[in-house]
Coordinates of C-alpha atoms and ligand atoms in Angstrom, one line a residue:
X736 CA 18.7 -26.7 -16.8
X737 CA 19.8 -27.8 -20.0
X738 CA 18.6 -30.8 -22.1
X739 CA 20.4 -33.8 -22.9
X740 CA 20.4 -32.7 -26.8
X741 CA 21.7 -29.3 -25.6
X742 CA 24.8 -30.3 -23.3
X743 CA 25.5 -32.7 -26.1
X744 CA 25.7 -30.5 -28.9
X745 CA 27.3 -27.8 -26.3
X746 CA 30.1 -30.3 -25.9
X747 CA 30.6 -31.6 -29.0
X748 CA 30.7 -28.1 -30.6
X749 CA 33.9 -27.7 -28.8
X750 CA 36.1 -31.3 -29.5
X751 CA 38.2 -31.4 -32.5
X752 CA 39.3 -34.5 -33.9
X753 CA 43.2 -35.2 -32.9
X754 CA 45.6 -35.8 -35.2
X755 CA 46.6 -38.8 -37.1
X756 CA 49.9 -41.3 -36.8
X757 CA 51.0 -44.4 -39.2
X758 CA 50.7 -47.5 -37.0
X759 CA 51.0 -51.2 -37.6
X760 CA 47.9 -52.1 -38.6
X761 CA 47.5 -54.9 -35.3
X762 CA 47.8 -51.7 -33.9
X763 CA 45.1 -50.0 -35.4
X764 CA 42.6 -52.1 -33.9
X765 CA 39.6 -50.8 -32.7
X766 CA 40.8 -47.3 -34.0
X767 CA 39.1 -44.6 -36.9
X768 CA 40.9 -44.8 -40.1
X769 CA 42.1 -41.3 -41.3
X770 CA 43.1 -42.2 -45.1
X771 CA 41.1 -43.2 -47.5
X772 CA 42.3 -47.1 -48.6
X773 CA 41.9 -48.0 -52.5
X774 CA 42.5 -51.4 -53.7
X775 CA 46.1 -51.7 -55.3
X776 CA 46.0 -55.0 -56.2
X777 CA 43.6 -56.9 -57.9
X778 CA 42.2 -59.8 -55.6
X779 CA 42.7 -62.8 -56.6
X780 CA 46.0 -61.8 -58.6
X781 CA 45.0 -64.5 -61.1
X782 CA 41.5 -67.4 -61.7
X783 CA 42.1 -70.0 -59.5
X784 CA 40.6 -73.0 -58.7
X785 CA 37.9 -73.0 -55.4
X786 CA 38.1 -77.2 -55.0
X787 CA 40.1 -80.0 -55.6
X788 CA 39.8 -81.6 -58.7
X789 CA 40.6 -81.4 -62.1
X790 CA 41.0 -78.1 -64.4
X791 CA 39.3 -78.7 -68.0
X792 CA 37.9 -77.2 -70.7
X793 CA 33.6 -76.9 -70.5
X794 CA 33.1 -77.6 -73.9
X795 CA 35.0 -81.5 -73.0
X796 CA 32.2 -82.7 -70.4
X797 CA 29.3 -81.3 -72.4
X798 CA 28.5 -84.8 -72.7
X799 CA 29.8 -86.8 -69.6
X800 CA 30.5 -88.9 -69.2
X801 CA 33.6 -88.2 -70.7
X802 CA 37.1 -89.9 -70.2
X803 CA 40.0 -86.8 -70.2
X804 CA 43.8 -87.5 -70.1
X805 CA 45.6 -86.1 -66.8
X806 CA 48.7 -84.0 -68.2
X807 CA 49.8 -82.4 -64.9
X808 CA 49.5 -81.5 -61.4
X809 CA 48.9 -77.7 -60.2
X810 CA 49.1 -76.9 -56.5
X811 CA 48.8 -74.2 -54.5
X812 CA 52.0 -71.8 -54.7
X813 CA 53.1 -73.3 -58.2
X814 CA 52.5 -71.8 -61.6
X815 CA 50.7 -74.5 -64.0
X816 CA 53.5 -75.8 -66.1
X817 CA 51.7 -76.1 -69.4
X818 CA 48.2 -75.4 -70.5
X819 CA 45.0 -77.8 -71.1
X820 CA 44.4 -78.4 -74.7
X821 CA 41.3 -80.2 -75.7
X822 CA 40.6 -84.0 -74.4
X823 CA 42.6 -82.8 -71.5
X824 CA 42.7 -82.3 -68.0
X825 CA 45.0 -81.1 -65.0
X826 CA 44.9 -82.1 -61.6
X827 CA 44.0 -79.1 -59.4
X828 CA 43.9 -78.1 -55.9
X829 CA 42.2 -75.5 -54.0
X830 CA 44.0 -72.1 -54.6
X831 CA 46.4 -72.6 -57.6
X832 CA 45.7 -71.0 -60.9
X833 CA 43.7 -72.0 -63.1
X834 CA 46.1 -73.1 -66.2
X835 CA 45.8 -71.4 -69.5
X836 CA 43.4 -73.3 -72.1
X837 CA 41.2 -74.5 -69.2
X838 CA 38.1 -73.0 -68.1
X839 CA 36.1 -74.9 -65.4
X840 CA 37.1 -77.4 -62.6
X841 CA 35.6 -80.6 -62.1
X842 CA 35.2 -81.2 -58.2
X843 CA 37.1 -84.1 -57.2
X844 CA 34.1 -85.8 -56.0
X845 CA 32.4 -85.8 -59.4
X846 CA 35.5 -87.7 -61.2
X847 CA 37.0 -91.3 -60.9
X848 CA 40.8 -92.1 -62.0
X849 CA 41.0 -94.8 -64.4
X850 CA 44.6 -95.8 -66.1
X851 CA 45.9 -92.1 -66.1
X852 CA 42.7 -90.9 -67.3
X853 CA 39.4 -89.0 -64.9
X854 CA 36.3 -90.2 -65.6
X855 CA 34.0 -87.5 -65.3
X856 CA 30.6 -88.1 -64.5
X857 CA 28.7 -84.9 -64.3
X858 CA 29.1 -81.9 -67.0
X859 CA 30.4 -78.2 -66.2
X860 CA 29.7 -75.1 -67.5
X861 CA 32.5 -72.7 -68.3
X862 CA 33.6 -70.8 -65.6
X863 CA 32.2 -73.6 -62.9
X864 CA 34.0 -74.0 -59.6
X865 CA 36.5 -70.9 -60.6
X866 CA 37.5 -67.9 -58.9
X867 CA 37.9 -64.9 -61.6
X868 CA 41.2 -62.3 -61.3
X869 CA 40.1 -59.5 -59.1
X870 CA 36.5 -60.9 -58.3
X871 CA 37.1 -59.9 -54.5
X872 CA 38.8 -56.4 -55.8
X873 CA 39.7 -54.9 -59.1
X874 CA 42.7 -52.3 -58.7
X875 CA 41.0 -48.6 -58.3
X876 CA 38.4 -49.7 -56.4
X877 CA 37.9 -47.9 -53.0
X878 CA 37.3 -50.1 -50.0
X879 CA 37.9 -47.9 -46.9
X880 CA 37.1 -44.5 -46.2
X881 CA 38.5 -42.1 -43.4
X882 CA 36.4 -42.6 -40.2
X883 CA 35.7 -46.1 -40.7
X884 CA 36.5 -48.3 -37.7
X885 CA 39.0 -50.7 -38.3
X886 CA 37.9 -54.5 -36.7
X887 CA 39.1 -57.6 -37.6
X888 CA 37.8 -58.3 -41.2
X889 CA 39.3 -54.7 -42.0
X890 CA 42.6 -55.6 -40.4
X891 CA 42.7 -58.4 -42.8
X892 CA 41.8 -56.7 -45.9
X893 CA 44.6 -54.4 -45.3
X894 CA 47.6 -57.3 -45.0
X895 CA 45.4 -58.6 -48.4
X896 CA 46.0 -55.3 -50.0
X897 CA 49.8 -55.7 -48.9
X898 CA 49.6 -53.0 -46.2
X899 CA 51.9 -53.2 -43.2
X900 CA 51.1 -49.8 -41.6
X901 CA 47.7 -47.8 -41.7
X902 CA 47.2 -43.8 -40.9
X903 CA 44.8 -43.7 -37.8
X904 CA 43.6 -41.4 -35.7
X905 CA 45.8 -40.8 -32.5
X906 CA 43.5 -42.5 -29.5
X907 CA 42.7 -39.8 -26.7
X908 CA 44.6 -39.5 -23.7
X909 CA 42.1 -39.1 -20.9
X910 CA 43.3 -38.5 -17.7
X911 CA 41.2 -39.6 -15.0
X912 CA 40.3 -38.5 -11.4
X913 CA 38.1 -39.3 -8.1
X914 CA 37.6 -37.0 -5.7
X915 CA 36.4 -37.4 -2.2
X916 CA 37.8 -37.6 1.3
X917 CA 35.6 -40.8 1.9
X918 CA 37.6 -42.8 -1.2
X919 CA 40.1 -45.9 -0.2
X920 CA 41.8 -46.9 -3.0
X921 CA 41.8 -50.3 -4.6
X922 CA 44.6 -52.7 -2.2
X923 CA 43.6 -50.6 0.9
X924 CA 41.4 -52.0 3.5
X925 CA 38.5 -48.8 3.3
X926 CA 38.5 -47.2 6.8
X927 CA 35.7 -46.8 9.2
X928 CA 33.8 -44.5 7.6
X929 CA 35.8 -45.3 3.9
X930 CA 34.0 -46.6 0.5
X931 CA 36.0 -48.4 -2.2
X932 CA 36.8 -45.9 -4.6
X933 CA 34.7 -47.5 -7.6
X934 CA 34.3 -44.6 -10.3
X935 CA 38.3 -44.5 -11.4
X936 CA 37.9 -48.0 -12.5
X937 CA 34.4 -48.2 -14.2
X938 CA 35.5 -44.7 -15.8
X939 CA 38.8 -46.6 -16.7
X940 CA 37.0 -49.2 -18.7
X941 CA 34.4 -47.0 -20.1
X942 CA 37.7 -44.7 -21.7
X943 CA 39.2 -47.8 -23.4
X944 CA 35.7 -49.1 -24.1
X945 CA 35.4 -45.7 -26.0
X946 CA 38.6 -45.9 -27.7
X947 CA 40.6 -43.7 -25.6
X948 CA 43.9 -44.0 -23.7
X949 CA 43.5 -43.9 -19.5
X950 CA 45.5 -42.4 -17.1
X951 CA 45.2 -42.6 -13.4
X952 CA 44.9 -39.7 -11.4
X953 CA 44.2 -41.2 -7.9
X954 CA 42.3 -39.7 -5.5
X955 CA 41.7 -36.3 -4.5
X956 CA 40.5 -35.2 -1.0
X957 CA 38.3 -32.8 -1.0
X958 CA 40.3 -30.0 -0.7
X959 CA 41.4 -26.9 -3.3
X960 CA 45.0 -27.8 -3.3
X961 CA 44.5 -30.9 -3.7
X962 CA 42.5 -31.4 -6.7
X963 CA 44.3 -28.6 -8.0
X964 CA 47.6 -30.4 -7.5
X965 CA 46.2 -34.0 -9.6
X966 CA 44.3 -32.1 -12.1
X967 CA 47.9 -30.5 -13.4
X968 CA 49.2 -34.1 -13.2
X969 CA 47.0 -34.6 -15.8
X970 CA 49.0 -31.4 -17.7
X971 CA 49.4 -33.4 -20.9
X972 CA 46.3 -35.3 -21.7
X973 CA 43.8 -34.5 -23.8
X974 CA 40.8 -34.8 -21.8
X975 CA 40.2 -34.7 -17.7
X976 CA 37.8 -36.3 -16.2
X977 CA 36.8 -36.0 -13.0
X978 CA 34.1 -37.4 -10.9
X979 CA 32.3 -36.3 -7.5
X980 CA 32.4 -32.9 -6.0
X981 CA 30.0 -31.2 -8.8
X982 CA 27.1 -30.5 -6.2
X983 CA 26.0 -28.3 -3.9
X984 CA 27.7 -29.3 -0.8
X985 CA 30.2 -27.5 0.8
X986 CA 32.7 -30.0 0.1
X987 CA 31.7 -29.9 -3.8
X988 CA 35.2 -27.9 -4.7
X989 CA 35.8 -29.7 -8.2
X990 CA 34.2 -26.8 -10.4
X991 CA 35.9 -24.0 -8.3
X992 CA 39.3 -25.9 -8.8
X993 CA 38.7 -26.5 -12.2
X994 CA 38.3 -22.3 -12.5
X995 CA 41.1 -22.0 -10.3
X996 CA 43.2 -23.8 -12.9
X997 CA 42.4 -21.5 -15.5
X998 CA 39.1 -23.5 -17.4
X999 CA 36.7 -22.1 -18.8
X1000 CA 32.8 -23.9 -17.4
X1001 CA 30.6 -24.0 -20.3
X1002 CA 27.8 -25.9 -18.4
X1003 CA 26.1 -27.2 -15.5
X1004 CA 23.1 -29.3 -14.6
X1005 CA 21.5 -31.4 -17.0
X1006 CA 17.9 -32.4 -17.0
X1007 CA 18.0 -36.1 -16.4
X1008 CA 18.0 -38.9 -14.1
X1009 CA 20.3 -40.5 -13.0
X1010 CA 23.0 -37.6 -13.8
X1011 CA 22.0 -33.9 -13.4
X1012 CA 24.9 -32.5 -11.8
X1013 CA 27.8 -32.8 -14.3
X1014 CA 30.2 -29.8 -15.6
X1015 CA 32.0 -30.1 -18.9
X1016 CA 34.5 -26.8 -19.6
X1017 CA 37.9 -26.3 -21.5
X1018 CA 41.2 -25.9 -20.0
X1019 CA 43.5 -24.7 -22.3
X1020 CA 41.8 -25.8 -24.8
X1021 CA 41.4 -29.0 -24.0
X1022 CA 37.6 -30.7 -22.7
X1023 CA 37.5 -31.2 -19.1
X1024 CA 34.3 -33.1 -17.6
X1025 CA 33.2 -33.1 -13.8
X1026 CA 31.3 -36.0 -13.9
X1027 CA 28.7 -37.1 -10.6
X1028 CA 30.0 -39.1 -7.6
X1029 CA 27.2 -42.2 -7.6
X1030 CA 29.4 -44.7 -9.7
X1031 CA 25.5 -45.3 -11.7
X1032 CA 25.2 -41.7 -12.2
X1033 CA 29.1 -41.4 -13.5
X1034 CA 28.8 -44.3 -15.9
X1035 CA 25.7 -42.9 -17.8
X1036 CA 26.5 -39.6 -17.9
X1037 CA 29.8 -40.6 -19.0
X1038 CA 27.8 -42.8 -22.0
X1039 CA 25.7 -39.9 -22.7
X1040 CA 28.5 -37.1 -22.9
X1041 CA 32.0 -38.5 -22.5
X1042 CA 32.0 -41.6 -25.1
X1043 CA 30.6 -39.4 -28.0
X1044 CA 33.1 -36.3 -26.9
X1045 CA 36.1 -39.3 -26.9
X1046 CA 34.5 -41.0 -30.2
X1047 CA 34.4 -37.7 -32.6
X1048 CA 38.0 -36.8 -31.2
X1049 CA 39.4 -40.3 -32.2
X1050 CA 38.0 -39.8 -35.7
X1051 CA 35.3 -42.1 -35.7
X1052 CA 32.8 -41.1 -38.6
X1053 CA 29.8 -42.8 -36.4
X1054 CA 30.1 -41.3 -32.7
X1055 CA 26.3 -42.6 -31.1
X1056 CA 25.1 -45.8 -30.2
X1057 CA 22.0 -47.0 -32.3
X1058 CA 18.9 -47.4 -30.5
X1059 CA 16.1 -49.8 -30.8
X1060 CA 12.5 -49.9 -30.0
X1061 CA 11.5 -52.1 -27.4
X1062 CA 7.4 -53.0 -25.6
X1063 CA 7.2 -52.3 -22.2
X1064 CA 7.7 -55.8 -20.5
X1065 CA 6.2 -54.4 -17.4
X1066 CA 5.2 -50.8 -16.3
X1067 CA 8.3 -48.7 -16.4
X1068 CA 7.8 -45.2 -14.1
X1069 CA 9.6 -42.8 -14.5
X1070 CA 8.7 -39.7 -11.4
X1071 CA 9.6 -36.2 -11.3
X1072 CA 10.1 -34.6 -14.3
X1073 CA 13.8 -35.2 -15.6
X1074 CA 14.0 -37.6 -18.4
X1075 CA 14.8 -40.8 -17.4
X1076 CA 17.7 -42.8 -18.4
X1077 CA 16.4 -45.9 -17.2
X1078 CA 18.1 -49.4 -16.7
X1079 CA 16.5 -52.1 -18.6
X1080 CA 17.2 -56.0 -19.4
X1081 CA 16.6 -56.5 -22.8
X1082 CA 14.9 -59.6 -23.9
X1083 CA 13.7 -61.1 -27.4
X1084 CA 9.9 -61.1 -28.2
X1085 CA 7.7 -62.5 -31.7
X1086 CA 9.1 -59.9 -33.7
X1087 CA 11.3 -57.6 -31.5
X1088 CA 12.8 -56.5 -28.4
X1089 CA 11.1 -56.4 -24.8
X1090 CA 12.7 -54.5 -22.2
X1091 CA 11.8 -54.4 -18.2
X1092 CA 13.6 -52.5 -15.9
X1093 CA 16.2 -53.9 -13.6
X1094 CA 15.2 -53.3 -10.5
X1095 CA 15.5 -50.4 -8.3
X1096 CA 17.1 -47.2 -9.9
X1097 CA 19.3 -45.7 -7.5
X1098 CA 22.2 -43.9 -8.7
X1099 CA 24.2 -46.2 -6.3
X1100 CA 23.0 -49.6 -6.8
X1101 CA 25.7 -50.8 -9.3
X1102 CA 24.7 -54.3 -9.7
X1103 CA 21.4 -53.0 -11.4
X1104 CA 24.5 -51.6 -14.0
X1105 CA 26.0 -55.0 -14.1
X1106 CA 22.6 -56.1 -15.4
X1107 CA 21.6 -53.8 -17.3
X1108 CA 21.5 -54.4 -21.1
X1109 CA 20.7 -51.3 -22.3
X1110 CA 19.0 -47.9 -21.1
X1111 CA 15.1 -46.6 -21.7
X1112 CA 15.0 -43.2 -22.5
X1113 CA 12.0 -42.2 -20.6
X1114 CA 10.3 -39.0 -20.3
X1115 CA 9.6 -36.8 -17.0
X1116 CA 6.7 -38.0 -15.0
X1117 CA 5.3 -40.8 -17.6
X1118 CA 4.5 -44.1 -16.6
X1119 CA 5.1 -46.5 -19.5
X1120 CA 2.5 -49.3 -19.5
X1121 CA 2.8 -52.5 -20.5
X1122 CA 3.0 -53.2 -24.6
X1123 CA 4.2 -49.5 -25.2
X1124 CA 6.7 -48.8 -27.1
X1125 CA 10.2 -47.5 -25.1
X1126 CA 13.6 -45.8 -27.1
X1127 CA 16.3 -48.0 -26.1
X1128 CA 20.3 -47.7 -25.7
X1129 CA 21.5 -51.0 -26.1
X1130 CA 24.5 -50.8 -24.2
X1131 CA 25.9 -54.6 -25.0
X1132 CA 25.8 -56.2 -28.7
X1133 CA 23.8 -58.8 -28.8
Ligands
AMP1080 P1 29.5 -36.2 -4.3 O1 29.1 -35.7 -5.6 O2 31.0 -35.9 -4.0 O3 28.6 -35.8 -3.2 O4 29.4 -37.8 -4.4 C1 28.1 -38.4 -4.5 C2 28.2 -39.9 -4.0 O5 29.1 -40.6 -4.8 C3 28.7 -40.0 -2.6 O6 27.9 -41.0 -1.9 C4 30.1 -40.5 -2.8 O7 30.6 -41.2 -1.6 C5 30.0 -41.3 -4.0 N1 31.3 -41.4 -4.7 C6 32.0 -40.4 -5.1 N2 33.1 -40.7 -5.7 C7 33.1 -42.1 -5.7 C8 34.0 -43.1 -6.2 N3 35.1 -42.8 -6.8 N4 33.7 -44.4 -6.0 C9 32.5 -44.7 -5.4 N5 31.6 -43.8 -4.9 C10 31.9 -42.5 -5.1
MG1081 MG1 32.2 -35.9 -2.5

């Protein structure tokens, strides 16, 4: 049985990054840059002033207070229409440039207006309350490179830099099937001996979580033909994914219809718990994952496997979660001798993290996913006591 680290590397030694297309850039969020971005511009275009007030010259309130004549008003979206010559000053407001001659603004709340002349009561120092040209960016300066993710404050550097459109890696399209004759599907009252069909909907979310693009497969019975039949639906994505049927039951058909189909199986079995079972091959090229059936079981194995696979074709330059060290909260047991991928709550402590687990660990009990905050990475047969240290997923942002 393979390790984690060695179905990981197995997989990712065998996704390519897809190529790239010019989008919007409201549409490039959440998505890997693929260019590098260099400042074009210099930000600000010009000094301006960063409060209301009064534009003057330093060297005039060295000994305030001082009494300066107003010779103008400069606003946001104007140009100043003359410049500030000594004993003078020019109304300013938050924004507008900083007119030629002066070089420091007076806060409004530092002044009085007497007769057509401020009162200042306080002395500046040159360069006080001003924003210089290009003290965000000077033109040259490189600001994005390819692989970066692209979130909200990147969004808005781009419009700053004046750019509409942004290259981007394309998203995968990850096509994505249950299999089971036991499966009702969502809107169908499950039959006697029916389950919900869960696993195409957590798997759903865990794609666009991951950046990709979903597309439903439905539900296959458990029969050659018909797995067969939905896998070439998914003809023209760029990843399948699968989930049940990887065992050892009879009814376990997914890896023989996935060599029926013409893909090549480059694993099977992976030593951890939940998990094990799980087959990741290449069909044309192109990744194919049989995930387990237990919706716990598919969701971490897909977090393990799928999300980094997913994250290094979308072009993202970072493809793992971070981890964090937490103390055992209470003793955490992990039996038999797979490494444990463990459900934990995550809590705050003095200094760090505490983590406890979140109740019982069966690869079916889904509301012990719903609250759990991250998983322990726990090796075979160790108990952890309480105040060890445990390696910890985080699986929300805190
Ligand atoms: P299998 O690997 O096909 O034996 O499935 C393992 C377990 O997962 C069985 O209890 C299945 O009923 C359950 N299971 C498989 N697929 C789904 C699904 N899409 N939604 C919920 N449970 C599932
Ligand atoms: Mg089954």
């Amino acid at each position: 049985m393979l390790t984690v680290e060695e179905a990981l590397q197995e997989i990712l030694s065998r996704v390519r990054t897809l190529p790239t297309e010019r989008v919007a850039i409201l549409s490039a969020l959440g998505r890997a840059l693929a260019e590098p971005v260099v400042a074009t511009r210099e930000i600000p275009p010009w000094p301006n002033s960063s409060m209301d007030g009064y534009a003057v010259r330093a060297t005039d309130t060295a000994k305030a207070p001082a009494s300066l004549a107003v010779v103008g008003v400069v606003t946001a979206g104007a140009m100043p229409a003359r410049t500030v010559g000594a004993g003078e000053a020019m109304r300013i407001f938050t924004g507008a440039p900083l007119p030629d001659g002066a070089d420091a603004v007076i806060p409004q709340e530092d002044t009085e207006l007497v007769d057509g002349h401020v009162v200042l009561r306080k002395s500046v120092g040159r360069g006080a309350y001003v924003r210089p040209r290009g003290e965000d960016l000077h033109v040259g300066t490189p600001v994005l490179e390819p692989g970066a993710t692209l979130g909200a404050a990147e969004i808005g550097l781009l419009a700053t830099l004046g750019l509409s459109q942004v290259l981007v890696y394309r998203r995968p399209r990850v096509a994505v099937l249950s299999t089971g004759n036991e499966l009702a599907e969502l809107g169908q009252e499950p039959g006697p001996a029916q389950i919900p069909n869960t696993n195409t909907y957590s798997l759903f979310a865990q794609v666009l979580e991951a950046g990709g693009e979903p597309i439903n497969l439905g539900i296959a019975a458990d029969r050659m033909d018909s797995i067969e039949e939905r896998l070439r639906w998914g003809g023209n994505a760029d990843v399948l994914l699968s989930s049940a049927g990887v065992s050892v039951g009879e009814l376990d058909l997914v890896k023989a219809a996935l060599t029926g189909a013409g893909a090549e199986l480059h694993l099977w079995q992976v030593s951890m718990r939940p998990g094990k079972p799980i087959t990741f091959g290449t069909l044309r090229g192109r990744p194919v994952f049989g995930l387990p059936g237990n919706p716990v079981s598919a969701m971490v194995t897909f977090e393990l496997f799928v999300r980094p696979a997913l994250r290094r074709m979308a072009g993202f330059r970072g493809i793992h979660r971070g981890r964090l060290v937490a103390q055992a909260l209470a003793p955490i047991d992990n039996p038999g001798f797979r490494r444990g991928y463990l459900r934990v709550t995550l809590e705050r402590t003095g200094a760090g993290w505490g983590a406890r687990l979140t109740g019982d660990q069966g690869s079916a009990i889904l509301t012990s996913m719903v609250r759990a905050d991250g998983l322990a990475v726990i090796a075979g047969d160790t108990v952890v006591p309480v105040g060890a240290p445990v390696e910890v997923i985080p699986l929300r942002v805190f």
